[in-house]
Short mmCIF file of C-alpha atoms in Angstrom, two decimals:
data_model
loop_
_atom_site.label_atom_id
_atom_site.label_comp_id
_atom_site.label_asym_id
_atom_site.label_seq_id
_atom_site.Cartn_x
_atom_site.Cartn_y
_atom_site.Cartn_z
CA UNK Z 1 -3.27 -52.03 -93.62
CA UNK Z 2 -1.79 -50.30 -96.63
CA UNK Z 3 -0.49 -50.80 -100.14
CA UNK Z 4 2.30 -49.10 -102.07
CA UNK Z 5 1.19 -50.23 -105.52
CA UNK Z 6 -1.22 -52.38 -107.47
CA UNK Z 7 1.17 -55.16 -108.44
CA UNK Z 8 1.62 -58.53 -106.75
CA UNK Z 9 3.16 -58.29 -103.29
CA UNK Z 10 2.54 -54.55 -103.05
CA UNK Z 11 0.31 -54.65 -99.97
CA UNK Z 12 0.24 -55.50 -96.28
CA UNK Z 13 -2.74 -57.78 -96.94
CA UNK Z 14 -0.56 -60.13 -98.94
CA UNK Z 15 2.24 -60.30 -96.37
CA UNK Z 16 0.05 -60.28 -93.26
CA UNK Z 17 -3.01 -62.26 -94.40
CA UNK Z 18 -2.58 -64.28 -97.58
CA UNK Z 19 0.98 -65.61 -97.28
CA UNK Z 20 0.66 -66.51 -93.55
CA UNK Z 21 -2.60 -68.38 -94.22
CA UNK Z 22 -1.08 -70.32 -97.14
CA UNK Z 23 1.97 -71.15 -95.05
CA UNK Z 24 -0.17 -72.28 -92.11
CA UNK Z 25 -2.13 -74.72 -94.25
CA UNK Z 26 1.04 -75.93 -95.96
CA UNK Z 27 2.67 -76.62 -92.60
CA UNK Z 28 -0.33 -78.62 -91.44
CA UNK Z 29 -0.50 -80.77 -94.57
CA UNK Z 30 3.26 -81.26 -94.80
CA UNK Z 31 3.65 -81.69 -91.03
CA UNK Z 32 6.51 -79.21 -91.19
CA UNK Z 33 6.27 -76.33 -88.68
CA UNK Z 34 8.96 -74.30 -90.44
CA UNK Z 35 7.67 -74.51 -94.00
CA UNK Z 36 7.14 -71.28 -95.92
CA UNK Z 37 6.48 -70.72 -99.62
CA UNK Z 38 7.65 -67.12 -99.76
CA UNK Z 39 11.43 -66.82 -100.08
CA UNK Z 40 12.19 -70.03 -98.15
CA UNK Z 41 15.71 -70.62 -96.86
CA UNK Z 42 15.74 -74.20 -98.15
CA UNK Z 43 14.16 -73.72 -101.55
CA UNK Z 44 14.94 -77.22 -102.87
CA UNK Z 45 13.21 -78.87 -99.91
CA UNK Z 46 10.06 -76.76 -100.38
CA UNK Z 47 9.97 -77.37 -104.13
CA UNK Z 48 10.27 -81.12 -103.58
CA UNK Z 49 7.30 -81.09 -101.21
CA UNK Z 50 5.23 -79.10 -103.73
CA UNK Z 51 6.23 -81.44 -106.55
CA UNK Z 52 5.45 -84.51 -104.43
CA UNK Z 53 1.80 -83.54 -104.10
CA UNK Z 54 1.65 -80.66 -101.63
CA UNK Z 55 0.67 -78.15 -104.33
CA UNK Z 56 -2.30 -80.25 -105.44
CA UNK Z 57 -3.39 -80.91 -101.86
CA UNK Z 58 -3.30 -77.20 -101.04
CA UNK Z 59 -5.15 -76.36 -104.24
CA UNK Z 60 -7.93 -78.82 -103.42
CA UNK Z 61 -8.16 -77.44 -99.89
CA UNK Z 62 -8.45 -73.85 -101.10
CA UNK Z 63 -11.04 -74.85 -103.69
CA UNK Z 64 -13.11 -76.52 -100.95
CA UNK Z 65 -12.85 -73.31 -98.90
CA UNK Z 66 -13.78 -71.21 -101.96
CA UNK Z 67 -10.64 -69.18 -101.34
CA UNK Z 68 -9.89 -67.77 -104.77
CA UNK Z 69 -7.04 -65.56 -103.61
CA UNK Z 70 -5.47 -68.64 -102.02
CA UNK Z 71 -5.70 -70.53 -105.32
CA UNK Z 72 -4.05 -67.69 -107.23
CA UNK Z 73 -1.31 -66.88 -104.74
CA UNK Z 74 -0.50 -70.56 -104.23
CA UNK Z 75 0.23 -70.76 -107.94
CA UNK Z 76 2.18 -67.49 -107.93
CA UNK Z 77 4.38 -68.52 -105.00
CA UNK Z 78 4.95 -71.96 -106.51
CA UNK Z 79 5.91 -70.51 -109.89
CA UNK Z 80 8.35 -68.18 -108.17
CA UNK Z 81 10.03 -71.28 -106.75
CA UNK Z 82 9.98 -73.24 -110.00
CA UNK Z 83 7.65 -76.01 -108.83
CA UNK Z 84 6.25 -78.48 -111.36
CA UNK Z 85 2.50 -77.84 -111.50
CA UNK Z 86 0.05 -80.26 -113.18
CA UNK Z 87 -1.48 -78.80 -116.34
CA UNK Z 88 -5.02 -79.36 -115.05
CA UNK Z 89 -4.19 -77.42 -111.89
CA UNK Z 90 -2.76 -74.53 -113.91
CA UNK Z 91 -5.91 -74.51 -116.01
CA UNK Z 92 -8.02 -74.23 -112.86
CA UNK Z 93 -5.88 -71.33 -111.63
CA UNK Z 94 -6.34 -69.57 -114.98
CA UNK Z 95 -10.12 -69.94 -114.73
CA UNK Z 96 -10.12 -68.72 -111.12
CA UNK Z 97 -8.12 -65.67 -112.16
CA UNK Z 98 -10.85 -64.68 -114.61
CA UNK Z 99 -13.47 -64.87 -111.84
CA UNK Z 100 -11.55 -63.03 -109.12
CA UNK Z 101 -11.64 -59.23 -108.61
CA UNK Z 102 -8.05 -57.99 -108.48
CA UNK Z 103 -6.14 -54.87 -109.42
CA UNK Z 104 -5.49 -55.02 -113.15
CA UNK Z 105 -1.72 -54.73 -112.77
CA UNK Z 106 -1.60 -57.77 -110.49
CA UNK Z 107 -4.03 -59.72 -112.66
CA UNK Z 108 -1.94 -58.99 -115.75
CA UNK Z 109 1.19 -60.22 -113.96
CA UNK Z 110 -0.49 -63.50 -113.03
CA UNK Z 111 -1.85 -63.94 -116.56
CA UNK Z 112 1.61 -63.41 -118.06
CA UNK Z 113 3.00 -65.88 -115.56
CA UNK Z 114 0.46 -68.54 -116.49
CA UNK Z 115 1.16 -68.00 -120.17
CA UNK Z 116 4.94 -67.83 -119.90
CA UNK Z 117 5.69 -70.36 -117.17
CA UNK Z 118 7.92 -73.12 -118.58
CA UNK Z 119 6.97 -75.59 -115.83
CA UNK Z 120 10.36 -77.25 -116.06
CA UNK Z 121 11.85 -76.25 -112.71
CA UNK Z 122 12.81 -72.73 -113.77
CA UNK Z 123 11.46 -70.05 -111.39
CA UNK Z 124 9.29 -67.29 -112.84
CA UNK Z 125 10.00 -63.64 -112.02
CA UNK Z 126 6.79 -61.61 -111.84
CA UNK Z 127 8.77 -58.37 -111.70
CA UNK Z 128 6.91 -56.71 -108.83
CA UNK Z 129 8.35 -53.56 -107.32
CA UNK Z 130 9.36 -53.83 -103.68
CA UNK Z 131 8.39 -51.24 -101.09
CA UNK Z 132 11.93 -49.86 -101.38
CA UNK Z 133 11.51 -49.50 -105.14
CA UNK Z 134 8.21 -47.72 -104.57
CA UNK Z 135 9.78 -45.39 -102.00
CA UNK Z 136 12.65 -44.53 -104.31
CA UNK Z 137 10.24 -43.86 -107.17
CA UNK Z 138 8.14 -41.66 -104.89
CA UNK Z 139 11.16 -39.57 -103.97
CA UNK Z 140 12.29 -39.36 -107.57
CA UNK Z 141 8.88 -38.19 -108.73
CA UNK Z 142 8.59 -35.73 -105.83
CA UNK Z 143 5.08 -36.85 -104.94
CA UNK Z 144 4.17 -34.71 -101.94
CA UNK Z 145 1.41 -35.65 -99.52
CA UNK Z 146 -0.39 -33.48 -96.96
CA UNK Z 147 2.06 -31.76 -94.65
CA UNK Z 148 5.00 -32.16 -97.01
CA UNK Z 149 5.67 -35.88 -96.36
CA UNK Z 150 6.50 -38.23 -99.22
CA UNK Z 151 3.40 -40.05 -100.46
CA UNK Z 152 3.84 -43.83 -100.62
CA UNK Z 153 0.53 -45.57 -99.95
CA UNK Z 154 -2.00 -45.84 -102.76
CA UNK Z 155 -5.77 -45.80 -102.47
CA UNK Z 156 -7.32 -49.26 -102.19
CA UNK Z 157 -10.67 -50.83 -103.07
CA UNK Z 158 -11.96 -53.42 -100.62
CA UNK Z 159 -13.24 -55.75 -103.36
CA UNK Z 160 -9.80 -55.86 -105.02
CA UNK Z 161 -7.75 -56.43 -101.86
CA UNK Z 162 -6.37 -59.97 -101.33
CA UNK Z 163 -8.05 -61.63 -98.36
CA UNK Z 164 -7.16 -64.41 -95.93
CA UNK Z 165 -8.67 -67.89 -95.97
CA UNK Z 166 -12.46 -67.82 -95.34
CA UNK Z 167 -13.33 -68.64 -91.77
CA UNK Z 168 -9.74 -68.30 -90.60
CA UNK Z 169 -8.22 -65.80 -88.14
CA UNK Z 170 -7.26 -63.51 -91.03
CA UNK Z 171 -10.72 -63.50 -92.64
CA UNK Z 172 -11.23 -59.73 -92.77
CA UNK Z 173 -14.49 -60.01 -94.68
CA UNK Z 174 -15.99 -62.25 -92.00
CA UNK Z 175 -14.70 -59.96 -89.28
CA UNK Z 176 -16.17 -56.90 -90.97
CA UNK Z 177 -19.53 -58.63 -91.46
CA UNK Z 178 -19.66 -59.65 -87.80
CA UNK Z 179 -18.76 -56.11 -86.75
CA UNK Z 180 -21.45 -54.57 -88.96
CA UNK Z 181 -24.03 -57.15 -87.80
CA UNK Z 182 -23.21 -56.28 -84.19
CA UNK Z 183 -23.49 -52.57 -84.93
CA UNK Z 184 -26.82 -53.16 -86.64
CA UNK Z 185 -28.19 -55.06 -83.65
CA UNK Z 186 -26.99 -52.69 -80.95
CA UNK Z 187 -27.12 -49.39 -82.83
CA UNK Z 188 -24.82 -46.50 -82.01
CA UNK Z 189 -24.56 -44.37 -78.91
CA UNK Z 190 -24.15 -47.07 -76.27
CA UNK Z 191 -26.50 -49.74 -77.62
CA UNK Z 192 -29.71 -47.69 -77.66
CA UNK Z 193 -31.18 -49.74 -80.50
CA UNK Z 194 -31.55 -46.66 -82.69
CA UNK Z 195 -30.66 -46.76 -86.37
CA UNK Z 196 -26.97 -45.94 -86.80
CA UNK Z 197 -26.26 -42.57 -88.31
CA UNK Z 198 -24.96 -42.65 -91.89
CA UNK Z 199 -21.21 -42.33 -92.23
CA UNK Z 200 -20.02 -38.86 -93.15
CA UNK Z 201 -16.78 -37.69 -94.62
CA UNK Z 202 -14.31 -36.62 -91.92
CA UNK Z 203 -13.69 -32.90 -91.74
CA UNK Z 204 -10.25 -31.36 -91.43
CA UNK Z 205 -9.27 -29.78 -88.16
CA UNK Z 206 -10.04 -26.05 -87.77
CA UNK Z 207 -6.48 -25.55 -86.57
CA UNK Z 208 -5.07 -26.12 -90.05
CA UNK Z 209 -4.53 -23.35 -92.61
CA UNK Z 210 -7.27 -23.14 -95.24
CA UNK Z 211 -4.95 -24.39 -97.97
CA UNK Z 212 -4.20 -27.55 -95.98
CA UNK Z 213 -7.93 -28.04 -95.30
CA UNK Z 214 -8.68 -27.82 -99.01
CA UNK Z 215 -5.99 -30.37 -99.82
CA UNK Z 216 -7.27 -32.77 -97.18
CA UNK Z 217 -10.86 -32.37 -98.34
CA UNK Z 218 -9.80 -33.12 -101.90
CA UNK Z 219 -7.88 -36.22 -100.80
CA UNK Z 220 -10.84 -37.51 -98.75
CA UNK Z 221 -13.27 -36.90 -101.61
CA UNK Z 222 -10.97 -38.71 -104.03
CA UNK Z 223 -10.79 -41.67 -101.63
CA UNK Z 224 -14.59 -41.86 -101.33
CA UNK Z 225 -15.04 -41.55 -105.11
CA UNK Z 226 -12.47 -44.31 -105.62
CA UNK Z 227 -14.25 -46.65 -103.20
CA UNK Z 228 -17.65 -46.02 -104.77
CA UNK Z 229 -16.48 -46.50 -108.36
CA UNK Z 230 -17.77 -49.67 -110.04
#
């Protein structure tokens, strides 16, 4: 999965994990198999359901699941639709935002939304750049990646990436933990039980020119440094 920026709705995680999980829970509670909170076709119908208690029900569910990203994105999606959100619920979202690791650009957007939301039925525009906007900006800035292709994806930190609902099918953290636990039990090399070898940085292919190797090595090192940064 990738990301083309650090704003809200700038990553595959949001569109493939967070939004689908929110929609799934909303459909179950509302008993509406076609309900979606992201750019719904029948906006008025969705807003009415949120205003009639669905928002609060979803919030309580996500709190019980300790799904902080769900709490935040539920509020974001609802503000984009212009739903009326109880003041106590907005206060809880604001507190959750302070406790949740996120990219600063996205966190700032949410904070501005919480501070500027009129809560009178008027939708809030968070001003995120779409993937098309990012692609156009990339071309305009002539950002070249390895091999001469236009660079679009940005480097990501696992701890800042929005995650699916804990325990659900899109729970990447749970999946990764189970994978690592399995690797730890079986070891590498066909389940010999030996300690797994430490991960090493991938090396560029010997078939590439030296200049391309150097560029790839620099990109890999930058990625590792980015991941290891506090």
